[in-house]
XYZ file of C-alpha atoms in Angstrom:
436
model
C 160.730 75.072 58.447
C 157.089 76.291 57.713
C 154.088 75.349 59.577
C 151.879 73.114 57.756
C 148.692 75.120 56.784
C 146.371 73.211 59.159
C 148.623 73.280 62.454
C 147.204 75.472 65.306
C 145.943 78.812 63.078
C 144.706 80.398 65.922
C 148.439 80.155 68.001
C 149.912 81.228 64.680
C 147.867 84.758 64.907
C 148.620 85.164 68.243
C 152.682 84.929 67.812
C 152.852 86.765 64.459
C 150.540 89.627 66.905
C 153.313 89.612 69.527
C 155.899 90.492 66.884
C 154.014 92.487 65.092
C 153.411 95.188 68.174
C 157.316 94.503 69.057
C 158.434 95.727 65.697
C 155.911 98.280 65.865
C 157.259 99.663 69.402
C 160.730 99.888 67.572
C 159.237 101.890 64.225
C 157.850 104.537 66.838
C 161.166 104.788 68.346
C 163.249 104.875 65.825
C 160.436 107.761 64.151
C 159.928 109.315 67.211
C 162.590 112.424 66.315
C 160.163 113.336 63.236
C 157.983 115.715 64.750
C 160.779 116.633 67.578
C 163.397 118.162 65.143
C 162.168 121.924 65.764
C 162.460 120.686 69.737
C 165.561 119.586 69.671
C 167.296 122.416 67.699
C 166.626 124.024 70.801
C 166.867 121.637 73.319
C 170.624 120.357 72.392
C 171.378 124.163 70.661
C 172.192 122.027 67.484
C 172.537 122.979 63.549
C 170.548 121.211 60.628
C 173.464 119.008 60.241
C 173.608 117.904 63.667
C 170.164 117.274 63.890
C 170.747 115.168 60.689
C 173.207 113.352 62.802
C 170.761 112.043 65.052
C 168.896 109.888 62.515
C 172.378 109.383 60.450
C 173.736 107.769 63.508
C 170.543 105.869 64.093
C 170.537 104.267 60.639
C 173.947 103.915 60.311
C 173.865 101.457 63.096
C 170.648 99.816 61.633
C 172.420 99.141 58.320
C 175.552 97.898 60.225
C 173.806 95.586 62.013
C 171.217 93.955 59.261
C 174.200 91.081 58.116
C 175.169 90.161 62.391
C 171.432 90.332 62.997
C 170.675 87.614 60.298
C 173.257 85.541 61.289
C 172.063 85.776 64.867
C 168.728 85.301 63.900
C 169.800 82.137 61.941
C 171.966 81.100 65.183
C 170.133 81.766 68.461
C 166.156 82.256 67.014
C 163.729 84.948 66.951
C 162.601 84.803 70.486
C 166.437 85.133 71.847
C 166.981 88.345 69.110
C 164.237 89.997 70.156
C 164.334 89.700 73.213
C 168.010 91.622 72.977
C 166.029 93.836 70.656
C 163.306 95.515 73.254
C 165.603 95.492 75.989
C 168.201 97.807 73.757
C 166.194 99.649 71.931
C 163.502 100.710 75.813
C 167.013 101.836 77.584
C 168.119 104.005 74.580
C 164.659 105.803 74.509
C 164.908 106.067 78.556
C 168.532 107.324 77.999
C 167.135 110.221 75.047
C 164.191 111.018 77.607
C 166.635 112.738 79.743
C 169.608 113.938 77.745
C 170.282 117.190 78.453
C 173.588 117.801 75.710
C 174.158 116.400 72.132
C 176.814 114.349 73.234
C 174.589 111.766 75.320
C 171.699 112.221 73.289
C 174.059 110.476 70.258
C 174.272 107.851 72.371
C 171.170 106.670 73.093
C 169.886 107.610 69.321
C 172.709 105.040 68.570
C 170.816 102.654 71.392
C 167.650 102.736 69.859
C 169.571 102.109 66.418
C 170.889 98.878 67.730
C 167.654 97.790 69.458
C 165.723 98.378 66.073
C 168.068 96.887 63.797
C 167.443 93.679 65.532
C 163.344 93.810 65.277
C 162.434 92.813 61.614
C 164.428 90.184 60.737
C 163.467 88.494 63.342
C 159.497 89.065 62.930
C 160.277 87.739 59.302
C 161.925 84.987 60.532
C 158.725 84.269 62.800
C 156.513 84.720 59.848
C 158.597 81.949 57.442
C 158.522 79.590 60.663
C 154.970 80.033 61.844
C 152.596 80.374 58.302
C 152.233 78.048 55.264
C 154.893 78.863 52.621
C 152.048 80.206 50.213
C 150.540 82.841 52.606
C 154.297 84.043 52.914
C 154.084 86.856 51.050
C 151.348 88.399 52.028
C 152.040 88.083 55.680
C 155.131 89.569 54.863
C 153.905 92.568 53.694
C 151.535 92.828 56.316
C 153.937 92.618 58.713
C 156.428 95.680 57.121
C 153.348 97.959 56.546
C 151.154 97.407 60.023
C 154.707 97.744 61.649
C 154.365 101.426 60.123
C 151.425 102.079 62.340
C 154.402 102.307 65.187
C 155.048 105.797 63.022
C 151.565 106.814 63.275
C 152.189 106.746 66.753
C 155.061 109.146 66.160
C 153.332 111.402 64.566
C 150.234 113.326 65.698
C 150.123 111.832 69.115
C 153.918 112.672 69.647
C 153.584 116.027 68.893
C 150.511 116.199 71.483
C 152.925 114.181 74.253
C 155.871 116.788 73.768
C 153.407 119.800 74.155
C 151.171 118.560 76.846
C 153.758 116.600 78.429
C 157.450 117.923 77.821
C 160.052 116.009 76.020
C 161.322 113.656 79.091
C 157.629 112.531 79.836
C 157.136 112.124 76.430
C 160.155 109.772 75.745
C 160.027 108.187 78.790
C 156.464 106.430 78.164
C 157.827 105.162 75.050
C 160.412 103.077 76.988
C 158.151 101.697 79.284
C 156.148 100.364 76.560
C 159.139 98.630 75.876
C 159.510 96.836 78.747
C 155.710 95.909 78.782
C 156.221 94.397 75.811
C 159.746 91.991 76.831
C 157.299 90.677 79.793
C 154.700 89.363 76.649
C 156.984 88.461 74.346
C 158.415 86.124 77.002
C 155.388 84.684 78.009
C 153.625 84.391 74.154
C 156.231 84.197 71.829
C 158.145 80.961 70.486
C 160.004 80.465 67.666
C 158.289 77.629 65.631
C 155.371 75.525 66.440
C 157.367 72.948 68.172
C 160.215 74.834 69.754
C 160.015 77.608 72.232
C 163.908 78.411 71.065
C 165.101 77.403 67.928
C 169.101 76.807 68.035
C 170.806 76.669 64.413
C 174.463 75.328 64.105
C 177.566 77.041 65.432
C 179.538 77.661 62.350
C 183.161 79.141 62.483
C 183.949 82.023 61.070
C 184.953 80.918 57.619
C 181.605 78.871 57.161
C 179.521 82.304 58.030
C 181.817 83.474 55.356
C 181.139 81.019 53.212
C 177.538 81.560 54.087
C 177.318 84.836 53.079
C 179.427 84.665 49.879
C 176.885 82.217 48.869
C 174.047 85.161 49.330
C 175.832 87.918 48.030
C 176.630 85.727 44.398
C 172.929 85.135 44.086
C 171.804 87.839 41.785
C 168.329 87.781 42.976
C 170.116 89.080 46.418
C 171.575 91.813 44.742
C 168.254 92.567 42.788
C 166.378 92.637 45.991
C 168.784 94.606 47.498
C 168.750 97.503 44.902
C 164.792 97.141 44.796
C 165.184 98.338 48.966
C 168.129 100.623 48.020
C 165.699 102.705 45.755
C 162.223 102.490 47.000
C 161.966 103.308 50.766
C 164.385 106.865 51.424
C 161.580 109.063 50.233
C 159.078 108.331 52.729
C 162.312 107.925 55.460
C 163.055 111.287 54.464
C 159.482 112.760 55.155
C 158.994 110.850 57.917
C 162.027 110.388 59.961
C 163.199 113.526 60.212
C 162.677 116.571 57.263
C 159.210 115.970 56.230
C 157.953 118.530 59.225
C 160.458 121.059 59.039
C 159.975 121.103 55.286
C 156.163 121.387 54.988
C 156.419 123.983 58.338
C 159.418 126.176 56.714
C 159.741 125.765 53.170
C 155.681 125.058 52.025
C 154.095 127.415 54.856
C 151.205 124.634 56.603
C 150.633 125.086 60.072
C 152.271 122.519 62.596
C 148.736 120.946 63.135
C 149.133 120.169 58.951
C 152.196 118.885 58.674
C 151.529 116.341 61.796
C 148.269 115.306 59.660
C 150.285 114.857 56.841
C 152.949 113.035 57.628
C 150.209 110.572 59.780
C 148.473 109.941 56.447
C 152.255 108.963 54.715
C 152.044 105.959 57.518
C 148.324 105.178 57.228
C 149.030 104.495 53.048
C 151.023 101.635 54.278
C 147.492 99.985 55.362
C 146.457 99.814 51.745
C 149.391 99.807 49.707
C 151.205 96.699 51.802
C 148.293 94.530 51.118
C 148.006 95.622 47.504
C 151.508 94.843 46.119
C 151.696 91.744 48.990
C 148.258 90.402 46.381
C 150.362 91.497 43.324
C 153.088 89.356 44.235
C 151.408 86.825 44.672
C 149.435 86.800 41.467
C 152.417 88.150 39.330
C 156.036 87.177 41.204
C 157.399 87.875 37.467
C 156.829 91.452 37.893
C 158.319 92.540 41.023
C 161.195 94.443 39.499
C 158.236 96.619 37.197
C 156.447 97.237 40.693
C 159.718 98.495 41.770
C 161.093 100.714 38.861
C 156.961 101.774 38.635
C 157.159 103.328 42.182
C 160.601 105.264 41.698
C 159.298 106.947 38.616
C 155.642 107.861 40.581
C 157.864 109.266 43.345
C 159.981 111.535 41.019
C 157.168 112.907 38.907
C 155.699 113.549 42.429
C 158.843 115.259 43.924
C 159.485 117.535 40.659
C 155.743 118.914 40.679
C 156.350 120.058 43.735
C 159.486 121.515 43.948
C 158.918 122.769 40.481
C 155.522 124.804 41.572
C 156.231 128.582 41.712
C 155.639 129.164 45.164
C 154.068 127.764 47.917
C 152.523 124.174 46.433
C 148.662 123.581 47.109
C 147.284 121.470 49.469
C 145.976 119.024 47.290
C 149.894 118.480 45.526
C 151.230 118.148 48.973
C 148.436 114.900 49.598
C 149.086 113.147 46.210
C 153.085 114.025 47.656
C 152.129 112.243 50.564
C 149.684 109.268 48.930
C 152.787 108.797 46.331
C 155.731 108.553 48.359
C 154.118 106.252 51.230
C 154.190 103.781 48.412
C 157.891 103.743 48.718
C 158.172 101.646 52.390
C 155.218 99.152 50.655
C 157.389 98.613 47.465
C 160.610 98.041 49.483
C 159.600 94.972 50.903
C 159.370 93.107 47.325
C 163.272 93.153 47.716
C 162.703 90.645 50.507
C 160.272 88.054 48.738
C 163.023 88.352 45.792
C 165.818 87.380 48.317
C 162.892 84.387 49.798
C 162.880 83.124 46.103
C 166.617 82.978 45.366
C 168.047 81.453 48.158
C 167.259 78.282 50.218
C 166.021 78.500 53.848
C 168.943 78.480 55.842
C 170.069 81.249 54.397
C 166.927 83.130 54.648
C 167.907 85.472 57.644
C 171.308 86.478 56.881
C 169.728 87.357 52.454
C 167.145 89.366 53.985
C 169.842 91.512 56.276
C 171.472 92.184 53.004
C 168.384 93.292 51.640
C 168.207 95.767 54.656
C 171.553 97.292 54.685
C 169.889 98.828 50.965
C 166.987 101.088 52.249
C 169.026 101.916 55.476
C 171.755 103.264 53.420
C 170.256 104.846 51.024
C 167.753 106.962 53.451
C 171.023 107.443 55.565
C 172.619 109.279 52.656
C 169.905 111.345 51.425
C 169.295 112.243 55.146
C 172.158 113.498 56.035
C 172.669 115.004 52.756
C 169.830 117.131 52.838
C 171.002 118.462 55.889
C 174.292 119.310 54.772
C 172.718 121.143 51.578
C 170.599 122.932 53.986
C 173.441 124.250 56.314
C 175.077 125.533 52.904
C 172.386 127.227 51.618
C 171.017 128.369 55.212
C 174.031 129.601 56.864
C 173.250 129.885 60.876
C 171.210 126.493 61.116
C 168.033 128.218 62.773
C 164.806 127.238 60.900
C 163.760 130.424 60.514
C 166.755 130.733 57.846
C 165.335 128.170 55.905
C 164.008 129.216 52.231
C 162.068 127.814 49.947
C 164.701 127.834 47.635
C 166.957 125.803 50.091
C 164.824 123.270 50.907
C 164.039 122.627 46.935
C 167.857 122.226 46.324
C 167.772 119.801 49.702
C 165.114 117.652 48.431
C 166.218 117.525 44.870
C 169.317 115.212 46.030
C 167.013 112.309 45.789
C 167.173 112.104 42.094
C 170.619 111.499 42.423
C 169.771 107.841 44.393
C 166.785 107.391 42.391
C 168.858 107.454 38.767
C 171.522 104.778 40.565
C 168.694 102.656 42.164
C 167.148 102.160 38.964
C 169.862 101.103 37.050
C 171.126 98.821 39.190
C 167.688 97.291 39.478
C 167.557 97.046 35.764
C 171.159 95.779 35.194
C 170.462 92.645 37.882
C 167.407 91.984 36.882
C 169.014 91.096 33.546
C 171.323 89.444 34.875
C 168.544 87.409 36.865
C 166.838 87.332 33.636
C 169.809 85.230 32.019
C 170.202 82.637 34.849
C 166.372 81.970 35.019
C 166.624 81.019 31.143
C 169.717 78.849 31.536
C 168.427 76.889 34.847
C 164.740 76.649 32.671
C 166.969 74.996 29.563
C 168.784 72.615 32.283
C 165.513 71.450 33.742
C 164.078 73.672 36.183
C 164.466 77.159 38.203
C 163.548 78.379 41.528
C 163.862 82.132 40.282
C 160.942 83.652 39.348
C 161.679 88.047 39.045
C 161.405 88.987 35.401
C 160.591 92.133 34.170
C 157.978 90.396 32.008
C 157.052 86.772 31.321
């Protein structure tokens, strides 16, 4: 249930804040191996591969989680989930601060995987419970892109902690954030206006089956979920793990650079989320054009610079950089498709759907790159990378890209079709056309 617009503003800012820095804390986790990867190499005495591992694990787990999580979230409440969530998610990145072997370093990558997978649903949830149904989208998108900032975090400031501090000091503050954060979130956060904890029904087995059959047939589900599949690897890529090692190895800018650089692919978030959250709302028809519109801007991106002869210039790796940030941005219109198609109670478990998408997608072309890499790099030291190598590596996006986009055109046909026939039989909920 949504809060009615005029009930207790100030309150709502202040809860939608609490979640906001929660799922924030858990973006800077899970990121927090981008600007490590060269450190770890060494640390663990690990190939490309098995560092790929590390954030293949992570978001393995995340996408394996997104369908429990929404039908926990639907079940027990936001406050209960994320409470779970920070508790998780602080004694995985305490666990990473002092692995010394790759074995138990797996293992708490996996922890934080669990921990984060449970964060954004939930501050969704919040968002749907706690803000009039028309400021929904918006608040939305604020909500995925601010999160980002968490990344920021990862970034420049991470690669000052592991330098100045060493790599268990470094982790170790992160996780103590963490548990700064459970004591606020139990002291601020409830779950609607009028209920600290919100309880949903127990339903059996075969009625969460039921449940979720009922999302899955929705074609704006599906829609939504190949709008997430195709949009959001590309700046996962760059930012999660290969963005530093690439720009380091394979485009020759100093460490100091590539930290800038991949801080600025988080900072785009601040102005593109807004944007396209103002776009939605002024043109819901078009979502699926915003969608296909930021896959081809990514590829035309991607092939200037892996097509440049040489090293590419500074400016080409920027408009790299201002391009592909709008891929995390245009991901989240695959949740206000999902809003639109199905009815509340079912709101949770459509949007961890919707999540499994961009999960699994930047899992694949992840770990693929690293497998191209060990193939064309035999050895896995970085100083084997080439050029050549990591062109080949990155290039294996075009493969998701060219399957993203046709499923997002072939359900948004098919969403198309049932919008006209529930128009001709007196009314429609569905509103994602590719035009009017």
């Amino acid at each position: 249930m949504s809060a009615e617009p005029g009930s207790r503003p100030g309150r709502r800012y202040i809860v939608w804040a609490v979640g906001l820095v929660v799922y924030g804390l858990a973006v800077f986790h899970r990121s927090s191996l981008a600007v490590a990867g060269l450190a770890a190499t060494e640390r663990f005495d690990i190939s490309a591969s098995q560092l790929a591992s590390f954030t293949m694990l992570q978001l393995l787990v995340y996408a394996a989680m997104q369908v429990p999580v929404g039908l926990m979230v639907d079940r027990f409440g936001s406050r209960t989930v994320l409470t779970a969530a920070v508790t998780v998610v602080s004694t995985g990145q305490a666990a990473f601060a002092f692995a010394g072997d790759y074995p138990t370093a797996l293992v708490a990558r996996a922890l934080v995987g669990v921990g984060d997978a449970m964060t954004f649903i939930c501050v969704l949830r919040l968002v749907t419970s706690w803000f009039p149904a028309r400021q929904v989208p918006l608040v939305s998108q604020l909500t995925g892109n601010l999160g980002q900032l968490g990344a920021l975090g990862a970034a420049a400031p991470m690669t000052w902690a592991l330098g100045q501090l060493g790599w268990t000091r470094a982790y170790l503050a992160g996780a103590v954030a963490g548990m700064v954060m459970l004591v606020v979130l139990r002291l601020v956060l409830h779950d609607t206006p009028a209920q600290a904890h919100l309880r949903g029904v127990p339903m059996t087995a075969r009625a969460l089956g039921r449940s979720l059959a009922a999302s899955w047939e929705q074609p704006g589900t599906r829609l939504g979920l190949w709008i997430h599949f195709s949009t959001p690897f590309s700046p996962a890529l760059l930012g999660l793990l290969w963005g530093f090692p690439f720009l380091v190895t394979a485009e020759h800018t100093s460490r100091t650079t590539a930290g800038v650089l991949i801080s600025v692919l988080f900072l785009t978030n601040l102005v593109y989320g807004p944007l396209f959250g103002w776009l939605v709302g002024r043109q819901p028809w078009h979502r699926s054009t915003l969608g296909l519109t930021i896959i081809a801007a990514m590829a035309s991106v991607w092939a200037a610079v892996l097509l440049w002869p040489g090293d590419a210039p500074l400016w080409l790796l920027v408009l790299l950089i201002l391009v592909t940030g709008a891929g995390g941005p245009g991901s989240m219109v695959g949740f206000d498709v999902a809003r639109t198609s199905n009815p509340d109670h079912r709101t949770a478990s459509a949007s961890g759907i919707i999540n499994v998408g961009g999960f699994t997608s930047s899992l694949l072309v992840i770990v693929a790159v690293g497998v191209v890499l060990d193939l064309l790099s035999p050895g896995g030291a970085e100083g084997t990378y080439t050029p050549e190598a990591f062109r080949w590596a990155m290039a294996v996006q075009y493969v998701l890209w060219a399957l993203g986009a046709a499923q997002v055109l072939r359900y948004r046909r098919r969403v198309r079709s049932l919008t006209t026939r529930e128009q001709v039989a007196g009314g429609s909920t569905m509103v994602d056309l590719g035009r009017p």
